[in-house]
Amino acid sequence: MRVKICGITQPDQGQAIAQLGATALGFICVPASPRYVKPDQIRAIVDHLPEDQLSALQQDLKPALKPGLKPGPKVDRIGVFTDADLDGIGETVAIAHLSAVQLHGTESPQFCQQLRQRLPNVEIIKALRIRDAAALDQAALYSEIVDTLLLDAYHPSLLGGTGKTLDWSSLQQFRPRCSWLLAGGLTPENVLEALHQVQPDGIDLSSGVERSPGDKDLGKVARLFQQLQLASPL
């Protein structure tokens, strides 16, 4: 199972969270967010991550990688964007050495297709904020275009990191054509209950393992992985 810890802002915390077992780190590329980090700051964090093997995604893309391109960190580096333009996303990916882009705004399927053409070797994740059961219908519009879907809780003014949980019971039959991540208010205390009700390919946590926005609580992160060891199957 993929475990993404989002809203990383500090190099030492990024390294520690990767060592604890995270398979992906998320970096907020939205200037209005309290967890925002600039592209060069992301690169400073990325440069502290383990580099002893390719990530699972990079293994899949290995035949398509350019000759001479060295393997990157084993931890996926995901930039989170909200209604950014193609050029801005591409520039940040290059500077920050991102392996994935998460679109957390109102990006259309057509925009996702354009991004796929612009960044063919980068994972594209489309976040959907689920307000009601009808919102799940959007998944079919994106599942054949993007690599991964992420389901987050709806908030009228905040795009993520709200601490609000989804109605997990409404997702028990959710089976998109692509892989998907469960987000929205997950914590070390409720993650096993969530995974008992739904079967995502991965989970995404931010505020649930923080002391304050962007300041991760490594004790909570450690408890998260202790809880996940109890889950079957992982």
Coordinates of N, CA and C in Angstrom, one line a residue:
M1 N 0.8 -1.2 0.0 CA 0.0 0.0 0.0 C 0.9 1.3 0.0
R2 N 0.5 2.2 -0.8 CA 1.2 3.5 -0.8 C 0.8 4.3 0.4
V3 N 1.7 4.9 1.0 CA 1.5 5.8 2.1 C 2.1 7.2 1.8
K4 N 1.3 8.2 1.6 CA 1.7 9.5 1.2 C 1.5 10.4 2.4
I5 N 2.6 11.1 2.8 CA 2.5 12.1 3.8 C 2.6 13.5 3.1
C6 N 1.6 14.3 3.2 CA 1.6 15.5 2.4 C 1.8 16.7 3.3
G7 N 2.3 17.8 2.6 CA 2.5 19.1 3.3 C 3.9 19.1 4.0
I8 N 4.9 18.4 3.4 CA 6.2 18.4 3.9 C 6.8 19.8 3.7
T9 N 7.5 20.4 4.7 CA 8.1 21.7 4.5 C 9.6 21.7 5.0
Q10 N 10.0 20.7 5.7 CA 11.3 20.7 6.4 C 12.2 19.5 5.9
P11 N 13.4 19.7 5.5 CA 14.3 18.6 5.1 C 14.4 17.5 6.1
D12 N 14.7 17.8 7.4 CA 14.9 16.8 8.3 C 13.6 15.9 8.6
Q13 N 12.5 16.6 8.5 CA 11.2 15.9 8.7 C 11.0 15.0 7.5
G14 N 11.2 15.5 6.3 CA 11.0 14.7 5.1 C 11.9 13.4 5.1
Q15 N 13.1 13.6 5.5 CA 14.0 12.4 5.6 C 13.5 11.4 6.6
A16 N 13.2 11.9 7.8 CA 12.7 11.0 8.9 C 11.4 10.3 8.5
I17 N 10.5 11.0 7.8 CA 9.3 10.4 7.4 C 9.5 9.3 6.4
A18 N 10.4 9.5 5.5 CA 10.8 8.5 4.5 C 11.4 7.3 5.1
Q19 N 12.2 7.5 6.1 CA 12.8 6.4 6.8 C 11.8 5.6 7.7
L20 N 10.8 6.3 8.1 CA 9.7 5.6 8.9 C 8.9 4.7 8.0
G21 N 8.9 4.9 6.7 CA 8.2 4.0 5.8 C 7.3 4.7 4.8
A22 N 7.2 6.0 4.7 CA 6.4 6.6 3.7 C 6.9 6.3 2.3
T23 N 6.0 6.0 1.4 CA 6.4 5.7 0.0 C 6.3 6.9 -0.9
A24 N 5.7 8.0 -0.3 CA 5.5 9.2 -1.1 C 5.5 10.4 -0.2
L25 N 6.1 11.5 -0.6 CA 6.0 12.8 0.2 C 5.3 13.8 -0.7
G26 N 4.4 14.6 -0.2 CA 3.7 15.6 -0.9 C 4.1 17.0 -0.5
F27 N 4.3 17.8 -1.6 CA 4.8 19.2 -1.4 C 3.7 20.1 -2.0
I28 N 3.3 21.1 -1.2 CA 2.2 22.0 -1.6 C 2.8 23.1 -2.4
C29 N 2.4 23.2 -3.7 CA 2.9 24.2 -4.6 C 1.9 25.3 -4.9
V30 N 1.1 25.6 -3.9 CA 0.0 26.6 -3.9 C 0.4 27.8 -3.0
P31 N 0.8 28.9 -3.5 CA 1.3 30.0 -2.7 C 0.4 30.4 -1.5
A32 N -0.9 30.3 -1.7 CA -1.9 30.7 -0.7 C -1.9 29.8 0.5
S33 N -1.3 28.6 0.4 CA -1.4 27.6 1.4 C -0.4 27.9 2.5
P34 N -0.8 27.6 3.8 CA 0.2 27.7 4.9 C 1.3 26.7 4.8
R35 N 1.1 25.7 4.0 CA 2.1 24.6 3.8 C 2.9 24.8 2.5
Y36 N 2.8 25.9 1.9 CA 3.5 26.2 0.6 C 5.0 26.2 0.8
V37 N 5.6 25.5 -0.2 CA 7.1 25.5 -0.3 C 7.5 25.8 -1.7
K38 N 8.5 26.7 -1.9 CA 9.0 27.0 -3.2 C 9.7 25.9 -3.9
P39 N 9.8 25.9 -5.2 CA 10.4 24.8 -5.9 C 11.9 24.5 -5.5
D40 N 12.7 25.5 -5.2 CA 14.0 25.3 -4.8 C 14.0 24.7 -3.3
Q41 N 13.0 25.1 -2.5 CA 13.0 24.5 -1.2 C 12.6 23.0 -1.3
I42 N 11.7 22.7 -2.2 CA 11.4 21.3 -2.4 C 12.6 20.5 -2.8
R43 N 13.4 21.1 -3.7 CA 14.6 20.4 -4.2 C 15.6 20.1 -3.0
A44 N 15.6 21.1 -2.1 CA 16.5 20.9 -0.9 C 16.1 19.8 -0.1
I45 N 14.8 19.6 0.0 CA 14.2 18.4 0.8 C 14.5 17.1 0.0
V46 N 14.2 17.1 -1.3 CA 14.4 16.0 -2.1 C 15.8 15.5 -2.1
D47 N 16.7 16.4 -2.0 CA 18.1 16.0 -2.1 C 18.6 15.3 -0.8
H48 N 17.7 15.3 0.3 CA 18.1 14.6 1.5 C 17.4 13.2 1.6
L49 N 16.7 12.8 0.5 CA 15.9 11.6 0.6 C 16.8 10.4 0.1
P50 N 16.5 9.2 0.5 CA 17.2 8.0 0.1 C 17.3 7.9 -1.4
E51 N 18.4 7.4 -1.9 CA 18.5 7.2 -3.4 C 19.0 5.8 -3.7
D52 N 18.6 4.8 -3.0 CA 19.2 3.5 -3.2 C 18.4 2.6 -4.2
Q53 N 17.2 3.1 -4.6 CA 16.5 2.3 -5.6 C 15.5 3.2 -6.2
L54 N 14.9 2.7 -7.4 CA 13.9 3.4 -8.1 C 12.6 3.2 -7.3
S55 N 11.7 4.2 -7.4 CA 10.3 4.0 -6.9 C 9.6 3.0 -7.8
A56 N 8.5 2.5 -7.3 CA 7.7 1.6 -8.1 C 7.3 2.2 -9.4
L57 N 6.9 3.5 -9.4 CA 6.5 4.1 -10.6 C 7.6 4.2 -11.6
Q58 N 8.8 4.6 -11.1 CA 10.0 4.8 -11.9 C 10.4 3.4 -12.5
Q59 N 10.2 2.3 -11.8 CA 10.4 1.0 -12.3 C 9.6 0.7 -13.6
D60 N 8.3 1.1 -13.4 CA 7.3 0.9 -14.5 C 7.7 1.8 -15.7
L61 N 8.3 2.9 -15.5 CA 8.6 3.9 -16.6 C 10.0 3.7 -17.1
K62 N 10.8 2.8 -16.5 CA 12.2 2.7 -16.8 C 12.5 2.5 -18.3
P63 N 11.8 1.7 -19.0 CA 12.1 1.6 -20.5 C 12.0 3.0 -21.2
A64 N 11.1 3.9 -20.7 CA 10.9 5.1 -21.3 C 11.8 6.2 -20.9
L65 N 12.6 6.0 -19.8 CA 13.5 7.0 -19.3 C 14.6 7.3 -20.4
K66 N 15.0 8.6 -20.4 CA 16.0 9.0 -21.3 C 17.4 8.3 -21.0
P67 N 18.2 7.9 -22.0 CA 19.5 7.3 -21.8 C 20.3 8.1 -20.9
G68 N 21.0 7.5 -19.9 CA 21.9 8.2 -19.1 C 21.2 8.8 -17.9
L69 N 19.9 8.8 -17.8 CA 19.2 9.4 -16.7 C 19.3 8.5 -15.4
K70 N 19.9 9.0 -14.4 CA 20.2 8.2 -13.2 C 18.9 8.0 -12.4
P71 N 18.8 6.8 -11.7 CA 17.7 6.5 -10.9 C 17.5 7.6 -9.8
G72 N 16.2 7.9 -9.5 CA 16.0 9.0 -8.5 C 15.7 8.3 -7.2
P73 N 15.2 9.1 -6.2 CA 14.9 8.6 -4.9 C 13.8 7.6 -4.9
K74 N 13.9 6.6 -4.0 CA 12.9 5.6 -4.0 C 11.5 6.1 -3.5
V75 N 11.5 7.2 -2.8 CA 10.3 7.8 -2.3 C 9.7 8.7 -3.4
D76 N 8.5 8.6 -3.8 CA 7.8 9.4 -4.8 C 7.7 10.8 -4.2
R77 N 8.0 11.8 -5.1 CA 8.0 13.2 -4.7 C 6.8 13.9 -5.5
I78 N 5.8 14.2 -4.8 CA 4.5 14.7 -5.4 C 4.3 16.1 -5.2
G79 N 4.2 16.9 -6.2 CA 3.8 18.3 -6.1 C 2.3 18.5 -6.2
V80 N 1.8 19.3 -5.3 CA 0.3 19.5 -5.3 C 0.0 20.9 -5.9
F81 N -0.8 20.9 -6.9 CA -1.1 22.2 -7.6 C -2.6 22.4 -7.6
T82 N -3.0 23.7 -7.7 CA -4.4 24.0 -7.8 C -4.6 25.0 -9.0
D83 N -5.1 24.5 -10.0 CA -5.5 25.3 -11.2 C -4.2 26.1 -11.7
A84 N -3.1 25.5 -11.7 CA -1.9 26.1 -12.2 C -1.8 25.9 -13.7
D85 N -1.0 26.7 -14.4 CA -0.9 26.6 -15.9 C 0.2 25.5 -16.2
L86 N 0.2 25.0 -17.4 CA 1.0 24.0 -17.8 C 2.5 24.3 -17.7
D87 N 2.8 25.5 -18.1 CA 4.2 26.0 -18.0 C 4.7 26.0 -16.6
G88 N 3.9 26.6 -15.7 CA 4.3 26.7 -14.3 C 4.5 25.3 -13.7
I89 N 3.6 24.4 -14.0 CA 3.8 23.0 -13.4 C 5.0 22.4 -14.0
G90 N 5.3 22.5 -15.3 CA 6.5 21.9 -15.9 C 7.7 22.5 -15.3
E91 N 7.8 23.8 -15.1 CA 9.0 24.4 -14.5 C 9.2 23.9 -13.1
T92 N 8.1 23.8 -12.3 CA 8.3 23.3 -10.9 C 8.8 21.9 -10.9
V93 N 8.2 21.0 -11.7 CA 8.6 19.6 -11.8 C 10.1 19.5 -12.1
A94 N 10.6 20.4 -13.0 CA 12.0 20.3 -13.4 C 12.9 20.8 -12.3
I95 N 12.6 21.9 -11.6 CA 13.4 22.5 -10.6 C 13.4 21.6 -9.3
A96 N 12.2 21.1 -8.9 CA 12.1 20.4 -7.7 C 12.3 18.9 -7.8
H97 N 12.5 18.4 -9.0 CA 12.8 17.0 -9.3 C 11.6 16.2 -8.7
L98 N 10.4 16.5 -9.2 CA 9.2 15.8 -8.8 C 9.0 14.6 -9.7
S99 N 8.4 13.6 -9.1 CA 8.1 12.4 -9.9 C 6.6 12.3 -10.2
A100 N 5.8 13.2 -9.5 CA 4.4 13.1 -9.7 C 3.8 14.5 -9.5
V101 N 2.6 14.7 -10.2 CA 1.9 16.0 -10.0 C 0.5 15.6 -9.6
Q102 N 0.1 16.3 -8.5 CA -1.3 16.1 -8.0 C -2.1 17.4 -8.3
L103 N -3.2 17.2 -9.0 CA -4.0 18.4 -9.4 C -5.2 18.4 -8.4
H104 N -5.3 19.5 -7.6 CA -6.2 19.6 -6.5 C -7.3 20.7 -6.7
G105 N -7.4 21.2 -8.0 CA -8.3 22.2 -8.2 C -9.5 21.8 -9.1
T106 N -9.9 22.6 -10.1 CA -11.0 22.3 -11.0 C -10.5 21.9 -12.4
E107 N -9.3 21.3 -12.4 CA -8.7 20.9 -13.7 C -9.6 19.9 -14.4
S108 N -9.8 20.2 -15.7 CA -10.7 19.4 -16.5 C -9.9 18.1 -17.0
P109 N -10.7 17.1 -17.5 CA -10.0 16.0 -18.1 C -9.1 16.4 -19.3
Q110 N -9.6 17.4 -20.0 CA -8.8 17.9 -21.2 C -7.4 18.5 -20.7
F111 N -7.5 19.2 -19.6 CA -6.2 19.7 -19.0 C -5.3 18.6 -18.6
C112 N -5.9 17.6 -18.0 CA -5.1 16.4 -17.6 C -4.4 15.7 -18.8
Q113 N -5.2 15.7 -19.9 CA -4.6 15.1 -21.1 C -3.5 15.9 -21.6
Q114 N -3.6 17.2 -21.6 CA -2.5 18.1 -22.1 C -1.3 18.0 -21.2
L115 N -1.5 17.8 -19.9 CA -0.4 17.7 -19.0 C 0.3 16.3 -19.2
R116 N -0.5 15.3 -19.5 CA 0.1 14.0 -19.8 C 1.0 14.1 -21.0
Q117 N 0.6 14.8 -22.0 CA 1.4 15.0 -23.2 C 2.7 15.8 -22.9
R118 N 2.5 16.8 -22.0 CA 3.7 17.6 -21.6 C 4.7 16.9 -20.8
L119 N 4.2 16.0 -19.9 CA 5.0 15.3 -18.9 C 4.7 13.8 -19.0
P120 N 5.2 13.2 -20.0 CA 4.8 11.7 -20.2 C 5.4 10.8 -19.2
N121 N 6.5 11.1 -18.5 CA 7.1 10.2 -17.6 C 6.8 10.6 -16.1
V122 N 5.8 11.5 -15.9 CA 5.5 11.9 -14.6 C 4.1 11.4 -14.2
E123 N 3.9 10.8 -13.0 CA 2.6 10.4 -12.6 C 1.7 11.6 -12.4
I124 N 0.4 11.4 -12.9 CA -0.6 12.4 -12.7 C -1.7 11.9 -11.8
I125 N -1.9 12.7 -10.7 CA -2.9 12.3 -9.7 C -4.0 13.4 -9.8
K126 N -5.2 13.0 -9.9 CA -6.3 14.0 -9.9 C -7.1 13.8 -8.6
A127 N -7.1 14.9 -7.8 CA -7.9 14.9 -6.5 C -9.3 15.3 -6.8
L128 N -10.2 14.6 -6.2 CA -11.6 14.9 -6.2 C -12.1 15.1 -4.8
R129 N -12.7 16.3 -4.6 CA -13.3 16.6 -3.3 C -14.7 16.1 -3.3
I130 N -15.0 15.1 -2.4 CA -16.3 14.4 -2.5 C -17.3 15.1 -1.5
R131 N -18.2 15.8 -2.1 CA -19.3 16.4 -1.3 C -20.5 15.5 -1.1
D132 N -20.8 14.7 -2.1 CA -21.9 13.7 -2.0 C -21.6 12.6 -2.9
A133 N -22.5 11.6 -2.9 CA -22.3 10.4 -3.8 C -22.2 10.8 -5.2
A134 N -23.0 11.8 -5.7 CA -22.9 12.2 -7.1 C -21.5 12.7 -7.5
A135 N -20.8 13.2 -6.6 CA -19.4 13.6 -6.9 C -18.5 12.5 -7.4
L136 N -18.8 11.3 -7.0 CA -18.0 10.2 -7.4 C -18.1 9.9 -8.9
D137 N -19.2 10.4 -9.5 CA -19.4 10.2 -10.9 C -18.2 10.9 -11.7
Q138 N -17.6 11.9 -11.1 CA -16.5 12.5 -11.8 C -15.3 11.5 -12.0
A139 N -15.2 10.5 -11.2 CA -14.1 9.6 -11.3 C -14.0 9.0 -12.7
A140 N -15.1 8.7 -13.3 CA -15.1 8.0 -14.6 C -14.6 8.9 -15.7
L141 N -14.7 10.3 -15.5 CA -14.2 11.2 -16.5 C -12.7 11.3 -16.5
Y142 N -12.1 10.9 -15.4 CA -10.6 11.0 -15.3 C -9.8 9.7 -15.2
S143 N -10.5 8.6 -14.9 CA -9.8 7.4 -14.6 C -9.0 6.8 -15.8
E144 N -9.4 7.1 -17.0 CA -8.7 6.6 -18.2 C -7.6 7.6 -18.6
I145 N -7.5 8.7 -18.0 CA -6.5 9.8 -18.4 C -5.4 9.9 -17.4
V146 N -5.7 9.9 -16.1 CA -4.7 10.1 -15.1 C -4.2 8.7 -14.6
D147 N -3.1 8.7 -13.9 CA -2.6 7.5 -13.3 C -3.3 7.1 -12.1
T148 N -3.7 8.1 -11.3 CA -4.2 7.8 -9.9 C -5.2 8.9 -9.6
L149 N -6.3 8.4 -8.9 CA -7.3 9.4 -8.3 C -7.0 9.5 -6.8
L150 N -7.4 10.6 -6.2 CA -7.3 10.9 -4.8 C -8.6 11.4 -4.4
L151 N -9.3 10.8 -3.4 CA -10.5 11.2 -2.9 C -10.3 12.0 -1.6
D152 N -10.7 13.2 -1.5 CA -10.6 14.0 -0.3 C -11.9 14.5 0.1
A153 N -12.0 15.0 1.3 CA -13.3 15.5 1.9 C -13.5 16.9 1.3
Y154 N -14.8 17.3 1.1 CA -15.2 18.6 0.6 C -15.2 19.6 1.8
H155 N -14.7 20.8 1.5 CA -14.8 21.9 2.4 C -15.1 23.1 1.5
P156 N -16.0 24.0 1.9 CA -16.4 25.1 1.0 C -15.3 26.1 0.7
S157 N -14.3 26.2 1.6 CA -13.3 27.2 1.4 C -11.9 26.7 1.3
L158 N -11.6 25.5 1.8 CA -10.3 24.9 1.9 C -10.2 23.8 0.9
L159 N -9.0 23.6 0.3 CA -8.9 22.6 -0.8 C -8.3 21.3 -0.2
G160 N -7.7 21.3 1.0 CA -7.1 20.1 1.5 C -6.6 20.4 2.9
G161 N -6.2 19.3 3.6 CA -5.6 19.5 4.9 C -6.6 20.0 5.9
T162 N -7.9 19.7 5.7 CA -9.0 20.2 6.5 C -9.2 19.4 7.8
G163 N -8.8 18.2 7.9 CA -9.1 17.3 9.0 C -10.5 16.7 8.9
K164 N -11.2 17.0 7.9 CA -12.6 16.4 7.8 C -12.5 15.0 7.1
T165 N -13.2 14.1 7.6 CA -13.2 12.7 7.0 C -14.4 12.6 6.0
L166 N -14.2 11.6 5.1 CA -15.2 11.2 4.1 C -16.2 10.3 4.8
D167 N -17.3 10.1 4.1 CA -18.2 9.0 4.5 C -17.7 7.7 3.9
W168 N -16.9 7.0 4.7 CA -16.2 5.8 4.2 C -17.2 4.8 3.7
S169 N -18.4 4.7 4.3 CA -19.4 3.7 3.9 C -19.8 3.9 2.5
S170 N -19.8 5.1 2.0 CA -20.2 5.4 0.6 C -19.2 5.0 -0.4
L171 N -18.0 4.6 0.1 CA -16.9 4.3 -0.9 C -16.7 2.8 -0.9
Q172 N -17.5 2.0 -0.3 CA -17.2 0.6 -0.2 C -17.3 -0.1 -1.6
Q173 N -18.1 0.4 -2.5 CA -18.2 -0.2 -3.8 C -17.4 0.7 -4.9
F174 N -16.5 1.6 -4.4 CA -15.8 2.4 -5.3 C -14.7 1.6 -6.0
R175 N -14.7 1.4 -7.3 CA -13.7 0.6 -8.0 C -13.4 1.3 -9.3
P176 N -12.6 2.4 -9.3 CA -12.3 3.1 -10.5 C -11.3 2.2 -11.4
R177 N -11.1 2.6 -12.6 CA -10.3 1.8 -13.5 C -8.8 2.1 -13.3
C178 N -8.5 3.1 -12.5 CA -7.1 3.4 -12.1 C -6.9 3.2 -10.6
S179 N -5.7 3.3 -10.1 CA -5.5 3.2 -8.7 C -6.0 4.4 -8.0
W180 N -6.3 4.3 -6.7 CA -6.8 5.5 -6.0 C -6.3 5.6 -4.6
L181 N -6.2 6.8 -4.1 CA -5.7 7.1 -2.7 C -6.9 7.6 -1.9
L182 N -7.0 7.2 -0.6 CA -8.0 7.8 0.3 C -7.3 8.9 1.1
A183 N -7.9 10.0 1.1 CA -7.4 11.2 2.0 C -8.6 11.7 2.8
G184 N -8.4 12.8 3.5 CA -9.5 13.4 4.2 C -9.6 13.0 5.7
G185 N -8.9 13.7 6.5 CA -9.1 13.5 8.0 C -8.5 12.2 8.5
L186 N -7.6 11.5 7.8 CA -7.1 10.3 8.3 C -6.1 10.6 9.4
T187 N -6.1 9.8 10.5 CA -5.1 9.9 11.6 C -4.7 8.5 12.0
P188 N -3.6 8.4 12.9 CA -3.2 7.1 13.4 C -4.4 6.4 14.1
E189 N -5.3 7.2 14.7 CA -6.4 6.6 15.5 C -7.5 6.1 14.6
N190 N -7.7 6.6 13.4 CA -8.9 6.1 12.7 C -8.5 5.4 11.4
V191 N -7.2 5.3 11.1 CA -6.9 4.7 9.8 C -7.3 3.2 9.7
L192 N -7.2 2.5 10.7 CA -7.6 1.1 10.6 C -9.1 0.9 10.4
E193 N -9.9 1.8 11.0 CA -11.4 1.8 10.7 C -11.6 2.1 9.3
A194 N -10.9 3.1 8.8 CA -11.1 3.5 7.4 C -10.8 2.3 6.4
L195 N -9.6 1.7 6.7 CA -9.2 0.6 5.8 C -10.1 -0.7 6.0
H196 N -10.8 -0.7 7.1 CA -11.7 -1.8 7.3 C -13.0 -1.7 6.4
Q197 N -13.3 -0.4 6.1 CA -14.5 -0.1 5.3 C -14.2 0.0 3.9
V198 N -13.1 0.5 3.5 CA -12.8 0.7 2.1 C -11.4 0.1 1.7
Q199 N -11.2 -0.1 0.4 CA -10.0 -0.8 -0.1 C -9.2 0.1 -1.1
P200 N -8.7 1.2 -0.6 CA -7.9 2.0 -1.5 C -6.5 1.4 -1.8
D201 N -5.9 1.9 -2.8 CA -4.5 1.4 -3.2 C -3.5 2.2 -2.3
G202 N -3.9 3.2 -1.6 CA -3.0 3.9 -0.8 C -3.8 5.0 0.1
I203 N -3.1 5.6 1.0 CA -3.7 6.6 1.8 C -2.8 7.9 1.8
D204 N -3.4 9.0 2.2 CA -2.8 10.3 2.1 C -3.1 11.0 3.4
L205 N -2.1 11.4 4.2 CA -2.3 12.1 5.4 C -1.6 13.4 5.4
S206 N -2.2 14.4 6.1 CA -1.5 15.7 6.2 C -1.7 16.2 7.6
S207 N -2.9 16.8 7.9 CA -3.2 17.4 9.2 C -3.2 16.4 10.3
G208 N -3.5 15.2 10.0 CA -3.6 14.1 11.0 C -2.3 13.7 11.6
V209 N -1.2 14.1 11.0 CA 0.1 13.8 11.6 C 0.9 15.1 11.8
E210 N 0.2 16.2 12.1 CA 0.9 17.5 12.3 C 0.7 18.1 13.7
R211 N 1.7 18.9 14.1 CA 1.5 19.8 15.2 C 0.8 21.1 14.8
S212 N 1.2 21.6 13.7 CA 0.6 22.8 13.1 C 0.9 22.7 11.6
P213 N 0.2 23.5 10.7 CA 0.3 23.3 9.3 C 1.8 23.3 8.8
G214 N 2.2 22.2 8.2 CA 3.6 22.1 7.7 C 4.6 21.6 8.7
D215 N 4.2 21.5 10.0 CA 5.2 21.0 11.0 C 4.7 19.6 11.4
K216 N 5.3 18.6 10.9 CA 4.9 17.2 11.1 C 5.3 16.7 12.5
D217 N 4.5 15.9 13.1 CA 4.7 15.3 14.4 C 5.2 13.9 14.1
L218 N 6.5 13.7 14.3 CA 7.1 12.4 13.9 C 6.6 11.3 14.8
G219 N 6.2 11.6 16.0 CA 5.6 10.6 16.9 C 4.3 10.1 16.3
K220 N 3.5 11.0 15.8 CA 2.2 10.6 15.2 C 2.5 9.8 13.9
V221 N 3.5 10.2 13.1 CA 3.9 9.4 11.9 C 4.3 8.0 12.3
A222 N 5.1 7.9 13.3 CA 5.5 6.5 13.8 C 4.3 5.7 14.2
R223 N 3.4 6.3 14.9 CA 2.2 5.6 15.4 C 1.3 5.1 14.2
L224 N 1.3 6.0 13.2 CA 0.6 5.6 11.9 C 1.1 4.3 11.4
F225 N 2.5 4.2 11.3 CA 3.0 3.0 10.7 C 2.9 1.8 11.6
Q226 N 2.9 2.0 12.9 CA 2.6 0.9 13.9 C 1.2 0.4 13.7
Q227 N 0.2 1.3 13.4 CA -1.1 0.9 13.2 C -1.2 0.1 11.9
L228 N -0.6 0.6 10.8 CA -0.6 0.0 9.5 C -0.1 -1.5 9.6
Q229 N 0.8 -1.7 10.5 CA 1.4 -3.1 10.6 C 0.3 -4.0 11.1
L230 N -0.7 -3.5 11.7 CA -1.8 -4.3 12.2 C -2.9 -4.6 11.1
A231 N -2.8 -3.8 10.0 CA -3.8 -4.0 9.0 C -3.4 -5.2 8.1
S232 N -4.4 -5.9 7.6 CA -4.2 -7.1 6.8 C -5.2 -7.1 5.7
P233 N -4.8 -7.1 4.4 CA -3.4 -7.1 4.0 C -2.9 -5.6 3.9
L234 N -1.6 -5.4 4.0 CA -1.0 -4.1 3.8 C -1.0 -3.7 2.3

